[in-house]
Tab-separated table of C-alpha atoms in Angstrom:
chain	number	residue	atom	x	y	z
A	1	UNK	CA	76.514	35.842	12.529
A	2	UNK	CA	74.383	38.955	12.899
A	3	UNK	CA	75.103	40.840	16.118
A	4	UNK	CA	72.208	42.699	17.734
A	5	UNK	CA	73.061	45.707	19.932
A	6	UNK	CA	70.470	47.324	22.191
A	7	UNK	CA	70.521	50.718	23.870
A	8	UNK	CA	70.070	51.608	26.619
A	9	UNK	CA	70.718	48.513	28.736
A	10	UNK	CA	68.659	50.005	31.547
A	11	UNK	CA	65.771	52.439	31.329
A	12	UNK	CA	64.148	53.966	34.428
A	13	UNK	CA	60.761	55.374	33.460
A	14	UNK	CA	57.975	57.200	35.284
A	15	UNK	CA	54.562	55.536	35.184
A	16	UNK	CA	52.434	57.039	32.438
A	17	UNK	CA	55.437	58.363	30.557
A	18	UNK	CA	56.755	57.016	27.227
A	19	UNK	CA	59.726	54.695	26.854
A	20	UNK	CA	61.895	53.875	23.890
A	21	UNK	CA	64.426	51.104	23.241
A	22	UNK	CA	66.774	50.957	20.265
A	23	UNK	CA	68.207	47.940	18.510
A	24	UNK	CA	70.887	47.949	15.858
A	25	UNK	CA	71.969	44.959	13.780
A	26	UNK	CA	75.482	44.427	12.413
A	27	UNK	CA	74.044	43.905	8.924
A	28	UNK	CA	70.784	44.566	7.139
A	29	UNK	CA	67.873	42.425	8.288
A	30	UNK	CA	66.093	42.654	4.939
A	31	UNK	CA	65.556	39.081	3.785
A	32	UNK	CA	65.787	38.034	0.145
A	33	UNK	CA	61.997	37.662	0.206
A	34	UNK	CA	61.682	41.393	0.957
A	35	UNK	CA	60.577	40.999	4.570
A	36	UNK	CA	62.511	42.165	7.618
A	37	UNK	CA	62.373	39.581	10.381
A	38	UNK	CA	62.965	41.742	13.425
A	39	UNK	CA	60.967	40.914	16.537
A	40	UNK	CA	60.697	42.202	20.094
A	41	UNK	CA	60.220	39.985	23.149
A	42	UNK	CA	59.189	40.944	26.675
A	43	UNK	CA	60.346	38.984	29.707
A	44	UNK	CA	58.629	39.897	32.952
A	45	UNK	CA	60.398	38.954	36.194
A	46	UNK	CA	60.291	35.195	36.753
A	47	UNK	CA	58.467	34.573	33.479
A	48	UNK	CA	59.469	33.140	30.094
A	49	UNK	CA	59.840	35.521	27.161
A	50	UNK	CA	56.725	36.587	25.305
A	51	UNK	CA	56.472	37.764	21.687
A	52	UNK	CA	55.345	41.390	21.431
A	53	UNK	CA	56.171	42.589	17.924
A	54	UNK	CA	57.150	40.762	14.733
A	55	UNK	CA	58.362	41.949	11.335
A	56	UNK	CA	59.327	45.332	12.773
A	57	UNK	CA	55.894	46.710	13.573
A	58	UNK	CA	53.217	44.000	13.825
A	59	UNK	CA	51.745	43.450	17.265
A	60	UNK	CA	51.290	39.815	18.267
A	61	UNK	CA	47.961	38.522	19.512
A	62	UNK	CA	46.860	40.151	22.780
A	63	UNK	CA	49.576	42.817	22.840
A	64	UNK	CA	48.273	46.237	23.936
A	65	UNK	CA	48.389	49.022	21.373
A	66	UNK	CA	50.617	51.150	23.616
A	67	UNK	CA	53.466	48.994	22.218
A	68	UNK	CA	54.721	49.919	18.760
A	69	UNK	CA	57.714	49.056	16.635
A	70	UNK	CA	59.435	50.913	13.837
A	71	UNK	CA	62.626	51.008	11.826
A	72	UNK	CA	64.251	49.613	8.722
A	73	UNK	CA	67.462	47.993	7.529
A	74	UNK	CA	69.709	47.928	10.583
A	75	UNK	CA	68.018	50.330	13.008
A	76	UNK	CA	64.876	49.559	14.962
A	77	UNK	CA	62.914	50.982	17.871
A	78	UNK	CA	60.375	49.688	20.353
A	79	UNK	CA	58.172	52.354	21.919
A	80	UNK	CA	55.764	52.201	24.814
A	81	UNK	CA	53.439	55.191	24.657
A	82	UNK	CA	52.529	55.228	28.367
A	83	UNK	CA	54.366	52.851	30.674
A	84	UNK	CA	52.279	50.799	33.081
A	85	UNK	CA	53.484	48.837	36.108
A	86	UNK	CA	53.003	45.512	34.280
A	87	UNK	CA	55.526	46.589	31.624
A	88	UNK	CA	58.445	46.152	34.022
A	89	UNK	CA	60.880	43.553	32.752
A	90	UNK	CA	63.561	42.964	30.164
A	91	UNK	CA	62.999	43.586	26.471
A	92	UNK	CA	64.947	41.775	23.750
A	93	UNK	CA	65.172	42.383	20.040
A	94	UNK	CA	65.775	39.301	17.921
A	95	UNK	CA	66.345	38.571	14.269
A	96	UNK	CA	65.079	35.645	12.210
A	97	UNK	CA	66.413	36.886	8.876
A	98	UNK	CA	69.189	34.322	9.176
A	99	UNK	CA	66.691	31.572	9.997
A	100	UNK	CA	67.149	28.772	10.961
A	101	UNK	CA	69.471	30.477	13.451
A	102	UNK	CA	68.380	33.324	15.725
A	103	UNK	CA	70.335	35.989	17.550
A	104	UNK	CA	69.194	38.255	20.357
A	105	UNK	CA	70.147	41.650	21.687
A	106	UNK	CA	71.635	41.854	25.194
A	107	UNK	CA	68.319	42.940	26.661
A	108	UNK	CA	67.085	46.265	28.063
A	109	UNK	CA	65.801	46.358	31.614
A	110	UNK	CA	62.754	48.597	31.998
A	111	UNK	CA	62.140	49.722	35.550
A	112	UNK	CA	59.928	52.266	37.252
A	113	UNK	CA	61.526	55.359	38.763
B	1	UNK	CA	45.719	27.367	23.677
B	2	UNK	CA	49.293	26.484	22.879
B	3	UNK	CA	51.096	24.848	25.792
B	4	UNK	CA	54.735	23.858	25.949
B	5	UNK	CA	55.934	22.100	29.091
B	6	UNK	CA	59.615	21.341	29.598
B	7	UNK	CA	60.998	18.707	31.949
B	8	UNK	CA	64.199	16.832	32.664
B	9	UNK	CA	66.342	19.574	34.143
B	10	UNK	CA	68.415	19.115	37.267
B	11	UNK	CA	71.897	19.050	38.781
B	12	UNK	CA	74.572	17.189	36.832
B	13	UNK	CA	78.331	16.954	37.188
B	14	UNK	CA	80.675	18.357	34.543
B	15	UNK	CA	81.086	15.817	31.758
B	16	UNK	CA	77.694	14.305	32.503
B	17	UNK	CA	74.567	13.954	30.389
B	18	UNK	CA	70.963	15.055	30.607
B	19	UNK	CA	67.931	14.711	28.360
B	20	UNK	CA	65.355	17.482	28.258
B	21	UNK	CA	61.810	16.981	27.035
B	22	UNK	CA	59.136	19.395	25.884
B	23	UNK	CA	55.517	18.260	25.693
B	24	UNK	CA	53.357	20.267	23.299
B	25	UNK	CA	49.598	20.652	23.225
B	26	UNK	CA	47.093	22.953	21.587
B	27	UNK	CA	48.875	22.930	18.255
B	28	UNK	CA	49.490	20.639	15.323
B	29	UNK	CA	52.977	19.846	16.553
B	30	UNK	CA	54.129	18.189	13.352
B	31	UNK	CA	53.472	21.393	11.364
B	32	UNK	CA	56.098	23.543	13.071
B	33	UNK	CA	59.792	24.001	13.437
B	34	UNK	CA	60.740	23.855	17.116
B	35	UNK	CA	63.639	25.440	18.984
B	36	UNK	CA	65.540	25.255	22.247
B	37	UNK	CA	66.688	28.573	23.722
B	38	UNK	CA	68.653	28.950	26.956
B	39	UNK	CA	69.234	31.680	29.500
B	40	UNK	CA	72.140	31.538	31.935
B	41	UNK	CA	71.377	32.916	35.418
B	42	UNK	CA	70.998	36.690	35.236
B	43	UNK	CA	71.968	36.723	31.557
B	44	UNK	CA	70.316	37.141	28.179
B	45	UNK	CA	68.807	34.695	25.713
B	46	UNK	CA	70.812	32.329	23.504
B	47	UNK	CA	69.299	30.209	20.743
B	48	UNK	CA	70.638	26.645	21.077
B	49	UNK	CA	69.124	24.475	18.358
B	50	UNK	CA	66.104	23.904	16.157
B	51	UNK	CA	64.559	21.138	14.109
B	52	UNK	CA	62.381	20.992	11.034
B	53	UNK	CA	58.855	19.602	11.089
B	54	UNK	CA	59.844	16.112	9.950
B	55	UNK	CA	63.204	16.071	11.748
B	56	UNK	CA	65.168	16.072	8.497
B	57	UNK	CA	67.043	19.294	9.273
B	58	UNK	CA	68.696	20.250	12.550
B	59	UNK	CA	70.767	23.309	13.377
B	60	UNK	CA	72.892	24.198	16.389
B	61	UNK	CA	74.779	27.134	17.866
B	62	UNK	CA	78.515	26.510	17.518
B	63	UNK	CA	79.093	26.142	21.272
B	64	UNK	CA	76.969	22.978	21.493
B	65	UNK	CA	77.754	21.296	18.176
B	66	UNK	CA	78.913	17.721	18.694
B	67	UNK	CA	77.642	17.670	22.291
B	68	UNK	CA	73.884	18.346	22.039
B	69	UNK	CA	71.337	16.580	19.839
B	70	UNK	CA	67.848	17.868	19.144
B	71	UNK	CA	65.127	15.424	18.165
B	72	UNK	CA	61.356	15.133	18.062
B	73	UNK	CA	58.610	12.531	18.156
B	74	UNK	CA	55.598	13.885	16.286
B	75	UNK	CA	53.443	10.921	17.362
B	76	UNK	CA	54.024	11.955	20.980
B	77	UNK	CA	53.945	15.738	20.348
B	78	UNK	CA	57.327	15.944	22.002
B	79	UNK	CA	60.635	17.715	21.501
B	80	UNK	CA	63.905	16.571	23.052
B	81	UNK	CA	67.416	17.841	23.733
B	82	UNK	CA	70.077	15.278	24.542
B	83	UNK	CA	72.959	17.069	26.236
B	84	UNK	CA	76.304	15.274	26.612
B	85	UNK	CA	79.725	16.371	27.865
B	86	UNK	CA	78.089	19.106	29.892
B	87	UNK	CA	80.142	22.070	31.054
B	88	UNK	CA	79.626	24.669	33.750
B	89	UNK	CA	78.828	27.229	31.065
B	90	UNK	CA	75.816	25.135	29.994
B	91	UNK	CA	74.118	26.044	33.273
B	92	UNK	CA	70.900	27.806	32.287
B	93	UNK	CA	67.150	27.703	32.073
B	94	UNK	CA	66.293	25.877	28.864
B	95	UNK	CA	63.129	26.922	27.044
B	96	UNK	CA	61.425	25.164	24.186
B	97	UNK	CA	59.785	27.471	21.706
B	98	UNK	CA	57.641	27.130	18.652
B	99	UNK	CA	58.968	28.711	15.470
B	100	UNK	CA	56.320	30.369	13.343
B	101	UNK	CA	57.212	31.448	9.823
B	102	UNK	CA	57.306	35.213	9.689
B	103	UNK	CA	56.880	35.622	13.431
B	104	UNK	CA	59.946	33.904	14.822
B	105	UNK	CA	59.793	32.365	18.287
B	106	UNK	CA	56.110	32.897	18.933
B	107	UNK	CA	55.327	30.581	21.854
B	108	UNK	CA	57.514	29.642	24.804
B	109	UNK	CA	57.383	27.117	27.600
B	110	UNK	CA	58.097	27.940	31.248
B	111	UNK	CA	61.601	26.491	31.058
B	112	UNK	CA	63.593	23.883	32.966
B	113	UNK	CA	66.767	24.629	34.931
B	114	UNK	CA	69.965	22.746	34.187
B	115	UNK	CA	72.816	23.173	36.665
B	116	UNK	CA	76.240	21.777	35.835
B	117	UNK	CA	78.365	21.670	38.944
B	118	UNK	CA	80.506	19.310	40.980
């Protein structure tokens, strides 16, 4: 199974400042079809997860453009250009390269300083 | 608007059984793979099982194989998870989610809490 490792596990950020979360996979997430099925989910307090980014860098419907994803192979990054209060929550990276099974990172808690 | 509504959670004793349901609307249910994902209290996400559009393929995480069964009724736009031989470590919020090719787990329900305790 592919293991997903996120850093940091907790990230205190000042409102209006950028934030960055890293995700590393135990093996390459490049699928045989050439795509890389790495996604990012956001889970606000008391809410279900919500898809933010898919295939490394594509924003899902309704996701603000302050969220961006990058990376390749085994190393990926989620960036928030200017953190807003509504961004507080836990962020998870997840892989679907080994579909039909999925694995998730441990989660990174984003909180306001 | 895609809506997924889970039900059937509750308190059950170790060794007991529970059947979760997920009612889908706002989508052509029969066109999509569907998944169950769980989250233990204060913990991260764990994919549990998924099922192909016509129910012909089913996959499970190792920890639930032989105890949980995923199924669907496309005529009723519903997804199910039959959970037998429940253990304390199965205590979690269980979410149903719609798999979208290329996107992964794109839509999630609000979840239903399962508590396994004596």
